[in-house]
XYZ file of C-alpha atoms in Angstrom:
678
model
C -0.061 -0.008 0.028
C 1.446 3.435 -1.011
C 2.179 6.080 1.524
C -0.745 8.183 0.473
C -3.032 5.150 0.531
C -1.740 4.271 4.026
C -2.317 7.855 5.267
C -5.914 7.740 3.990
C -6.378 4.344 5.673
C -5.019 5.620 8.929
C -7.381 8.585 8.841
C -10.234 6.119 8.941
C -8.945 4.604 12.165
C -10.179 5.903 15.539
C -7.530 8.092 17.249
C -6.587 5.464 19.803
C -5.559 2.982 17.004
C -3.556 5.309 14.858
C 0.137 4.595 14.924
C 2.504 6.976 16.809
C 3.927 9.681 14.808
C 7.544 8.904 13.805
C 10.428 11.380 14.357
C 10.878 11.685 10.603
C 7.275 12.485 9.960
C 7.170 15.196 12.699
C 10.384 16.879 11.512
C 8.887 16.955 7.944
C 5.751 18.535 9.365
C 7.548 21.104 11.357
C 9.707 22.019 8.323
C 6.382 22.538 6.395
C 4.985 24.730 9.171
C 8.105 26.842 9.157
C 7.969 27.358 5.471
C 4.258 28.307 5.823
C 5.238 30.930 8.512
C 3.268 29.206 11.300
C 6.557 28.502 13.226
C 9.945 30.186 13.097
C 12.606 28.248 11.249
C 14.545 28.504 14.549
C 11.861 26.504 16.196
C 12.037 23.704 13.598
C 15.812 23.739 13.552
C 16.027 23.280 17.263
C 13.962 20.128 17.050
C 16.177 18.922 14.280
C 19.284 19.733 16.377
C 17.794 17.637 19.161
C 17.165 14.757 16.744
C 20.835 14.871 15.365
C 22.208 14.628 18.889
C 19.822 11.966 20.015
C 18.388 10.219 17.037
C 16.465 7.726 19.095
C 14.261 10.359 20.728
C 10.623 9.947 19.808
C 8.319 12.509 18.177
C 6.974 13.879 21.452
C 10.495 15.025 22.530
C 11.034 16.829 19.249
C 7.570 18.352 19.338
C 8.080 19.660 22.879
C 11.567 21.012 21.813
C 10.016 23.026 18.959
C 7.206 24.318 21.078
C 9.567 25.205 23.898
C 11.586 27.448 21.582
C 8.457 28.795 19.976
C 7.174 29.766 23.415
C 10.463 31.280 24.359
C 10.187 33.529 21.362
C 6.946 34.803 22.916
C 8.551 35.747 26.203
C 7.993 32.576 28.216
C 10.939 31.092 30.118
C 9.544 27.568 30.079
C 6.849 25.301 28.588
C 4.335 24.069 31.247
C 3.748 20.651 29.867
C 0.212 20.147 31.282
C -0.912 23.577 29.964
C 0.681 22.745 26.604
C -1.300 19.505 26.315
C -4.604 20.877 27.549
C -4.486 24.418 26.220
C -2.132 24.570 23.383
C -4.516 26.410 21.014
C -5.096 29.164 23.549
C -1.385 29.530 24.413
C -0.185 29.768 20.788
C -3.279 31.549 19.392
C -3.207 29.087 16.472
C -6.317 29.093 14.222
C -7.258 28.059 10.787
C -4.850 25.864 8.772
C -2.244 25.930 11.616
C -4.740 24.659 14.115
C -5.983 22.005 11.784
C -2.419 20.781 11.104
C -1.790 20.609 14.772
C -4.882 18.599 15.461
C -4.114 16.302 12.696
C -0.704 15.198 14.286
C -1.947 15.542 17.900
C -4.084 12.358 17.489
C -0.716 10.447 17.028
C 1.095 12.038 19.968
C 0.532 11.255 23.723
C -2.797 12.272 25.042
C -1.982 13.044 28.734
C 0.511 15.304 30.506
C 1.892 12.212 32.327
C 2.666 10.482 28.978
C 4.327 13.468 27.620
C 6.508 13.852 30.771
C 7.386 10.177 30.696
C 8.726 10.526 27.183
C 10.679 13.743 28.105
C 12.288 12.176 31.184
C 13.509 9.264 29.030
C 15.461 11.541 26.697
C 19.192 12.022 27.180
C 18.711 15.621 25.963
C 16.688 16.498 29.076
C 17.683 16.293 32.742
C 16.332 17.502 35.999
C 18.648 20.399 36.319
C 20.497 19.082 39.334
C 23.016 19.871 40.520
C 22.756 23.494 39.800
C 25.609 24.955 37.758
C 28.007 27.467 39.293
C 26.813 31.022 39.312
C 29.946 32.629 37.609
C 29.624 32.089 33.813
C 32.669 31.004 31.968
C 31.454 30.908 28.360
C 29.809 33.260 25.906
C 26.430 31.974 26.507
C 26.578 33.061 30.121
C 24.874 29.914 31.228
C 27.591 28.508 33.442
C 26.294 25.098 32.461
C 28.838 22.163 33.075
C 30.104 20.492 29.928
C 28.029 17.659 28.802
C 24.905 18.911 30.376
C 21.620 18.252 28.553
C 20.346 21.353 26.678
C 16.921 21.118 28.214
C 15.715 20.807 31.983
C 12.366 19.184 33.063
C 11.584 20.368 36.520
C 8.225 20.489 38.377
C 6.309 19.781 35.164
C 8.048 22.641 33.361
C 10.433 22.287 30.355
C 13.172 24.796 30.113
C 16.086 25.733 27.885
C 18.998 25.097 30.246
C 20.177 28.741 30.269
C 16.767 29.933 31.356
C 16.539 27.344 34.020
C 19.944 28.356 35.435
C 18.939 32.165 35.118
C 15.836 31.536 37.025
C 17.664 29.646 39.785
C 20.332 32.434 39.872
C 17.588 35.015 40.406
C 15.752 32.997 43.042
C 18.817 32.279 44.997
C 19.909 35.961 45.104
C 16.477 37.229 46.087
C 16.012 34.636 48.741
C 19.344 35.448 50.219
C 18.807 39.307 50.111
C 15.335 39.238 51.761
C 15.940 36.367 54.137
C 16.802 38.288 57.276
C 15.945 42.059 57.747
C 18.951 44.152 58.952
C 18.953 45.726 62.301
C 17.594 49.356 62.147
C 17.859 52.120 64.726
C 14.079 52.534 64.848
C 14.132 55.783 66.769
C 16.494 57.484 64.412
C 14.549 56.024 61.492
C 11.293 57.452 62.986
C 12.881 60.969 63.339
C 14.288 61.038 59.870
C 11.068 59.711 58.235
C 8.988 62.283 59.988
C 11.421 64.947 58.714
C 11.234 63.697 55.170
C 7.469 63.105 55.043
C 4.575 64.876 56.664
C 4.093 63.613 60.149
C 1.171 61.113 60.348
C -2.010 62.317 62.174
C -4.759 60.205 63.499
C -7.319 59.387 60.714
C -4.888 60.280 57.975
C -4.638 57.910 54.987
C -1.830 55.462 55.129
C 1.279 56.870 53.633
C 2.603 54.086 51.328
C 5.535 56.182 50.240
C 6.786 56.595 53.794
C 6.189 52.875 54.548
C 8.166 51.910 51.349
C 11.137 53.973 52.562
C 10.906 52.190 56.009
C 10.930 48.705 54.632
C 13.691 49.394 52.038
C 15.792 50.638 54.920
C 15.954 47.250 56.518
C 16.916 44.965 53.536
C 19.488 44.478 50.911
C 16.573 44.238 48.315
C 13.277 45.879 48.088
C 10.716 46.323 45.291
C 8.547 49.465 44.915
C 5.785 49.183 42.343
C 2.953 51.534 41.229
C 1.361 53.113 38.281
C 2.264 56.416 36.688
C 2.054 59.389 39.070
C 2.217 57.308 42.235
C 5.689 58.696 43.105
C 8.095 55.928 42.666
C 11.059 58.204 41.928
C 9.746 60.745 44.487
C 9.869 57.878 47.014
C 13.223 56.708 45.787
C 14.671 60.251 46.379
C 13.537 60.261 49.978
C 14.952 56.809 50.433
C 18.354 58.137 49.297
C 18.017 61.038 51.792
C 17.058 58.525 54.444
C 20.083 56.277 53.661
C 22.372 59.308 53.756
C 20.949 60.401 57.093
C 21.316 57.045 58.693
C 24.810 56.314 57.344
C 27.731 57.224 59.687
C 29.825 58.372 56.593
C 27.174 59.551 53.901
C 29.716 61.205 51.718
C 31.305 57.863 50.937
C 28.097 56.088 50.203
C 28.391 54.827 46.559
C 25.038 55.209 44.756
C 24.294 54.115 41.202
C 21.134 54.852 39.184
C 20.261 52.616 36.210
C 17.367 51.822 33.804
C 16.906 49.454 30.833
C 16.938 52.306 28.203
C 18.824 55.533 27.759
C 15.622 57.657 27.819
C 14.499 56.046 31.171
C 17.895 56.459 32.663
C 17.999 60.188 31.745
C 14.516 60.622 33.194
C 15.485 58.828 36.396
C 18.482 61.065 37.128
C 16.522 64.322 36.297
C 13.711 63.209 38.601
C 15.852 62.209 41.451
C 18.056 65.288 41.370
C 14.921 67.537 41.127
C 13.342 65.793 44.025
C 16.442 66.057 46.141
C 16.815 69.857 45.443
C 13.193 70.354 46.492
C 13.738 68.244 49.634
C 16.688 70.328 50.696
C 14.371 73.170 51.793
C 12.423 70.809 53.865
C 15.365 69.385 55.806
C 17.334 72.599 55.905
C 21.016 72.264 57.141
C 20.376 68.866 58.763
C 21.404 67.087 55.406
C 23.635 68.306 52.573
C 21.320 66.892 49.972
C 22.063 69.419 47.321
C 25.808 68.711 47.649
C 25.441 64.973 47.788
C 23.103 65.006 44.839
C 25.641 66.893 42.804
C 28.061 63.977 43.297
C 25.484 61.426 42.009
C 26.788 59.950 38.748
C 24.527 60.077 35.684
C 22.022 57.222 35.484
C 23.211 54.578 33.081
C 21.595 51.851 31.055
C 21.885 48.379 32.463
C 24.067 47.366 29.513
C 26.407 50.303 30.305
C 26.433 49.591 33.959
C 27.319 45.931 33.538
C 29.789 46.528 30.667
C 28.131 45.056 27.584
C 30.540 43.901 24.927
C 29.807 43.835 21.238
C 28.849 40.496 19.640
C 28.789 38.613 22.832
C 26.559 37.953 25.820
C 29.355 38.199 28.237
C 29.414 41.225 30.527
C 32.454 42.850 32.177
C 30.684 42.863 35.590
C 29.672 39.625 37.302
C 30.149 37.812 40.628
C 33.961 37.753 40.141
C 34.106 41.384 39.031
C 31.264 43.034 41.094
C 29.974 46.581 40.691
C 31.527 49.250 42.876
C 28.296 50.377 44.558
C 26.590 50.327 47.924
C 23.171 51.270 46.672
C 21.598 50.579 43.251
C 18.310 52.064 42.035
C 16.829 50.408 38.969
C 13.867 52.311 37.402
C 11.448 50.706 34.746
C 12.181 47.241 36.171
C 9.235 45.710 34.319
C 11.465 45.975 31.174
C 14.233 43.904 32.798
C 14.173 40.352 31.388
C 15.307 37.240 33.170
C 18.842 36.974 31.864
C 19.471 40.596 32.601
C 18.054 40.340 36.112
C 20.351 37.377 36.755
C 23.406 39.097 35.564
C 22.576 42.251 37.545
C 22.004 40.428 40.897
C 25.122 38.326 40.405
C 27.260 41.528 39.775
C 25.945 43.235 42.852
C 28.342 42.985 45.957
C 26.813 40.781 48.706
C 26.436 43.723 51.099
C 24.987 46.189 48.639
C 21.383 47.275 48.514
C 19.225 47.057 45.396
C 15.893 48.831 44.974
C 13.673 47.896 41.972
C 11.195 50.482 40.810
C 8.522 49.815 38.190
C 4.934 49.312 37.298
C 3.975 45.734 37.542
C 0.928 46.241 35.195
C 2.994 47.461 32.222
C 4.239 45.312 29.391
C 7.051 42.941 30.373
C 10.285 42.681 28.456
C 10.291 41.731 24.785
C 12.730 38.922 25.834
C 12.049 35.969 27.910
C 10.761 36.523 31.495
C 8.461 38.853 33.425
C 10.568 39.190 36.601
C 8.935 42.265 38.052
C 5.571 40.742 37.595
C 6.576 37.534 39.297
C 8.250 39.428 42.202
C 5.142 41.575 42.682
C 2.538 38.865 42.475
C -0.061 39.769 45.007
C 1.507 43.057 45.932
C -1.902 44.742 45.898
C -2.959 42.710 48.878
C 0.261 43.359 50.898
C 0.621 39.986 52.786
C 2.672 41.697 55.580
C 3.431 39.615 58.677
C 3.137 40.756 62.295
C 6.792 41.872 62.635
C 6.479 44.094 59.546
C 3.274 45.588 60.899
C 4.974 46.316 64.301
C 8.014 47.763 62.491
C 5.973 49.922 60.197
C 4.030 51.429 63.137
C 7.191 52.127 65.197
C 9.139 53.926 62.477
C 6.463 55.468 60.454
C 3.846 56.224 63.203
C 1.019 54.731 61.255
C -0.655 51.349 61.506
C -0.987 49.195 58.553
C -4.500 48.757 57.407
C -5.756 45.399 58.788
C -6.535 44.052 55.350
C -2.855 44.144 54.336
C -1.432 42.381 57.505
C -2.331 38.892 56.931
C 1.097 37.250 56.630
C 3.184 36.226 53.761
C 6.646 35.165 52.449
C 9.844 37.104 53.099
C 9.817 38.759 49.770
C 6.360 40.259 50.409
C 7.730 41.970 53.510
C 10.088 43.895 51.168
C 7.553 44.762 48.418
C 5.425 47.869 48.502
C 2.700 49.016 46.075
C 2.114 52.694 45.887
C -1.566 53.316 45.388
C -2.363 56.967 45.044
C -1.647 58.723 41.677
C -0.862 62.313 42.087
C -0.498 62.947 38.295
C -3.016 60.637 36.772
C -6.096 61.789 38.562
C -7.737 63.376 35.478
C -9.205 61.701 32.454
C -6.100 59.897 31.453
C -5.711 58.406 34.827
C -9.354 57.269 34.863
C -9.025 55.722 31.475
C -5.796 53.918 32.557
C -7.620 52.558 35.657
C -10.525 51.362 33.574
C -8.183 49.541 31.132
C -6.230 48.113 34.005
C -9.416 46.657 35.487
C -10.494 45.309 32.112
C -13.597 47.455 32.221
C -14.117 47.890 28.401
C -17.456 49.545 28.637
C -16.248 52.278 30.996
C -13.047 52.859 29.022
C -14.884 53.196 25.820
C -17.318 55.651 27.435
C -14.416 57.790 28.755
C -12.820 57.923 25.291
C -16.061 58.944 23.666
C -17.033 61.547 26.236
C -15.699 64.991 25.276
C -13.130 66.128 27.758
C -11.640 69.542 28.436
C -9.402 70.565 25.542
C -9.780 67.094 23.934
C -7.704 65.275 26.610
C -9.101 61.944 25.308
C -10.189 61.181 21.726
C -11.354 58.146 19.678
C -12.248 58.963 16.133
C -13.914 55.539 15.927
C -13.440 53.320 12.870
C -10.570 54.912 10.940
C -7.897 54.156 8.311
C -4.213 54.536 8.814
C -4.258 57.891 7.055
C -5.797 59.375 10.251
C -2.839 58.529 12.208
C -0.561 60.097 9.568
C -2.618 63.250 9.695
C -2.356 63.383 13.510
C 1.377 62.872 13.270
C 1.750 65.722 10.792
C -0.026 68.072 13.254
C 1.607 66.631 16.347
C 5.165 67.139 14.955
C 4.540 70.676 13.548
C 6.335 72.489 16.463
C 9.358 70.292 15.914
C 9.326 70.877 12.137
C 8.946 74.627 12.610
C 12.090 74.743 14.719
C 14.010 72.871 11.969
C 13.682 75.907 9.751
C 15.088 78.243 12.406
C 18.557 77.002 12.557
C 20.661 79.780 14.163
C 24.308 80.839 13.782
C 26.886 78.481 15.263
C 26.793 80.128 18.781
C 23.222 79.165 19.320
C 23.372 75.721 17.656
C 23.470 73.542 20.809
C 20.482 75.461 22.349
C 18.628 75.088 19.053
C 19.403 71.357 18.849
C 18.151 70.880 22.428
C 14.845 72.738 21.575
C 14.428 70.609 18.439
C 14.935 67.436 20.401
C 12.575 68.554 23.203
C 9.822 69.542 20.780
C 10.106 66.236 19.021
C 9.547 64.436 22.379
C 6.265 66.125 22.970
C 4.346 63.798 20.455
C 4.551 60.260 19.432
C 2.785 57.638 17.450
C 2.693 54.366 19.250
C 2.049 51.156 17.395
C 1.084 47.549 18.520
C 2.808 45.969 15.609
C 5.748 46.497 13.323
C 4.592 45.411 9.876
C 1.861 46.642 7.659
C 0.103 49.841 7.114
C -0.805 50.050 10.840
C 2.685 49.091 12.029
C 5.854 51.014 12.708
C 7.429 50.349 9.320
C 4.284 51.379 7.346
C 3.505 54.573 9.476
C 7.087 55.641 9.485
C 7.212 55.682 5.679
C 3.777 57.237 5.345
C 4.537 60.105 7.826
C 7.791 60.745 6.036
C 6.102 60.884 2.616
C 3.402 63.160 4.014
C 5.931 65.553 5.551
C 7.994 65.593 2.382
C 4.940 66.401 0.250
C 4.094 69.173 2.585
C 7.581 70.639 2.203
C 8.346 70.217 5.919
C 11.173 67.644 5.207
C 13.461 67.276 2.256
C 14.507 63.565 2.236
C 17.648 62.999 0.120
C 18.993 59.452 0.560
C 19.189 57.740 3.887
C 20.339 60.791 5.997
C 18.728 64.066 5.899
C 18.103 66.869 8.404
C 15.162 66.315 10.646
C 15.131 62.501 10.373
C 14.357 61.190 13.849
C 16.089 57.698 14.523
C 16.014 54.997 17.087
C 19.152 53.085 17.797
C 18.435 49.381 17.605
C 21.663 47.841 18.852
C 23.862 48.709 21.793
C 26.916 50.603 20.495
C 28.955 51.069 23.675
C 31.959 52.648 21.779
C 29.525 55.501 20.705
C 27.769 55.736 24.078
C 24.384 54.868 22.615
C 22.146 51.889 23.422
C 19.209 50.112 22.079
C 16.122 52.297 22.345
C 17.908 55.750 22.304
C 16.325 58.321 20.097
C 18.063 61.156 18.312
C 17.486 63.459 15.369
C 19.818 64.033 12.348
C 20.786 67.683 12.109
C 23.454 69.668 10.313
C 26.470 70.344 12.528
C 27.733 73.974 13.038
C 30.501 75.177 10.876
C 31.146 75.418 7.161
C 30.989 71.711 6.507
C 27.419 71.317 7.719
C 27.878 67.548 7.943
C 24.850 65.470 9.150
C 25.255 64.243 12.628
C 22.724 62.590 15.002
C 22.019 64.551 18.198
C 20.772 63.061 21.493
C 19.514 64.625 24.539
C 21.955 64.249 27.515
C 20.114 65.754 30.493
C 20.156 69.495 29.888
C 22.851 69.176 27.318
C 23.086 67.550 23.851
C 25.789 65.404 22.281
C 26.068 64.284 18.670
C 27.581 61.275 16.864
C 28.549 61.056 13.227
C 26.135 58.926 11.117
C 28.904 56.583 10.015
C 29.005 55.365 13.675
C 25.362 54.581 13.669
C 24.821 51.580 11.303
C 21.794 50.206 13.252
C 19.074 52.695 13.402
C 15.526 53.083 12.135
C 13.305 56.000 11.431
C 11.200 56.838 14.582
C 8.187 59.043 13.779
C 6.387 56.018 15.012
C 7.615 53.382 17.536
C 6.265 50.296 19.166
C 4.615 50.500 22.545
C 7.269 48.146 23.861
C 10.029 50.535 22.801
C 8.162 53.544 24.396
C 8.493 52.284 27.945
C 10.463 54.581 30.048
C 9.270 57.608 28.021
C 6.416 60.099 28.295
C 4.962 62.401 25.736
C 2.554 65.325 26.021
C 0.364 63.785 23.296
C 0.373 60.062 22.519
C -1.519 58.510 19.762
C -1.963 54.767 20.167
C -2.627 52.884 16.863
C -4.348 49.496 16.913
C -4.418 47.506 13.587
C -7.310 46.266 11.657
C -6.188 42.651 11.654
C -6.495 40.745 15.031
C -3.144 40.197 16.598
C -1.947 38.186 19.712
C 0.110 41.152 20.811
C -3.117 43.154 21.457
C -3.432 42.807 25.251
C -4.677 44.856 28.076
C -1.121 45.479 29.290
C -0.160 46.911 25.891
C -3.115 49.321 25.790
C -2.483 50.409 29.448
C 1.203 51.025 28.692
C 0.423 53.054 25.593
C -2.091 55.191 27.644
C 0.246 55.837 30.414
C 2.851 57.307 28.093
C 0.602 60.298 27.708
C 1.093 63.280 29.982
C -1.617 65.722 28.750
C -3.503 64.149 25.707
C -4.250 60.618 24.476
C -5.828 59.605 21.257
C -6.820 56.154 20.152
C -6.906 55.332 16.468
C -8.263 51.892 15.470
C -8.825 50.167 12.183
C -11.428 48.036 13.650
C -14.008 48.998 16.341
C -13.696 45.753 18.274
C -9.955 45.854 18.478
C -9.995 47.971 21.675
C -12.439 45.805 23.475
C -10.715 42.604 22.384
C -7.337 43.810 23.552
C -8.795 44.635 27.054
C -10.169 41.145 27.249
C -6.609 39.553 26.753
C -4.244 39.412 29.537
C -0.521 38.898 29.095
C 0.622 35.608 30.650
C 4.086 34.422 30.918
C 5.043 31.018 32.162
C 7.971 30.808 34.552
C 8.824 28.879 37.711
C 10.400 31.815 39.560
C 7.728 32.059 42.232
C 8.162 28.412 43.097
C 11.882 28.666 43.006
C 11.671 31.491 45.479
C 10.099 29.117 47.964
C 13.372 27.020 48.029
C 16.021 27.194 50.767
C 17.836 30.499 51.357
C 21.549 30.840 51.072
């Protein structure tokens, strides 16, 4: 009987009598899926790699390997075997021909999670991850895995790539160690300084979560402060620095570093901290030399810069053997820090140093694998503080924890504080962000369609992509007008600063990259529209007024992935095109020949916008359904807007559908945190 006839015959058999799928058949099917665009070729090639190293492994092992890498590409650090068996369609978002193809082969693969796990455990390409590898990496992959170790790990029903397994264990071990035993605190001195830095508590006053956050951060080598926009995370961090200086016997020698995942976020962190410290000086008077100490703070750096990223390698200059020279490290926008970076950061921190993570747990997680801040802040809205934390809080802050938050919890919960009152987002944008975060689509839509003062919120309804282009042409008009006002050489730096600042007042944010509704299509359309209007004169790749985003870390040039600059003519007779970047209150420029990896940035993805704010933000949701449209994406887009927010959608239902989808990332970090300390 021919192969085709045999296939037809097998299709007539009930599922339980169909022969198991062979490894060769599965690999051929995966190859076909990759060619059709249903999987990445990387997913298929990893399964083939496993087969070449272990040719006797059955089809379930190869299928799991391909799915594992596929899910890693979606930000998951592992594949939960039971979830994959029971809810694969939901996890992958497969539909149509892809789903039909999967269902066709699924009848010839194991039916239960137990059978899948049995097949995986039998493979020499998979082990249980024990013993854990050393923490100091010694190869370019930065896994620290011993030679000969299997490339995958099956632990607790989760299948990992080994490097993600080791990164997860590194993070868990560091966190457990740092929060295990609170340090001794002079509670009387802490109370006096906290009352000096914050308004003294009065009976019946609302609980001051910012004051409480400073108190708990004082007693541990690790703390997490989370909260939405306007809740005062950097305001709180500035007061924490003042508290640490006040409580330190030699404050002038305290080594403090500020860092964030992107250059824009780092610049904003330094400006916010410095401004808050200057304002705080008048409150504390001569008791603390805050202005002087603030002037000695180094500029905030990107995490890649802080750890010493090297080109074309994942190795970093700073690690456990070559630790950072810091006593206190503040990391802002921690939701953007992926698992591997967090593992590297914690390993590079001296054992006695203090780290404070600041971020919004409800924002989008990193594009890369892991959602570390979300895992660390799981349940933060409920507090879960124990009796000792409640006692300590009342003694050093003068306020009693609300009873609903003092019900006991793990050690990490005692060092995690959620700030709950937004002082900036209490208007229409704040109400919209809250409705979106709660998944209340009806209320969010009503807010968008209700006329607000000066058009703070707007939703034109069903639109085409040209609406977004027209909004961009109007939004960028102040920046474009300044382009035509280039002064003499003496005023060039101030003019460049004004151009960059004006450009940053408006931005188009996209959910996707490709298509008319994506970054690529809208960047091209906006540039054409501005050229047709005479506002720009594009000639070749580089022209004055071209905004660009750096897409790869270029440490030698001092720019990093996500930094945004504008191409302008340099002063002098040559008038060469250089790219100018904001550097606090100053500007710096780099020759275009040193920036091979950039893209035009009239529009950018919501992911890339994290750490930035704009006076007017236009969020563009595409016509076609997409798995990236989630509640977290919409919330993040809205909270990039300071004064105005506009939603442009190609399909009315896109907004409601996005609010109904939650981002979920699989990891085992919470379970790993329950392991032994040390």
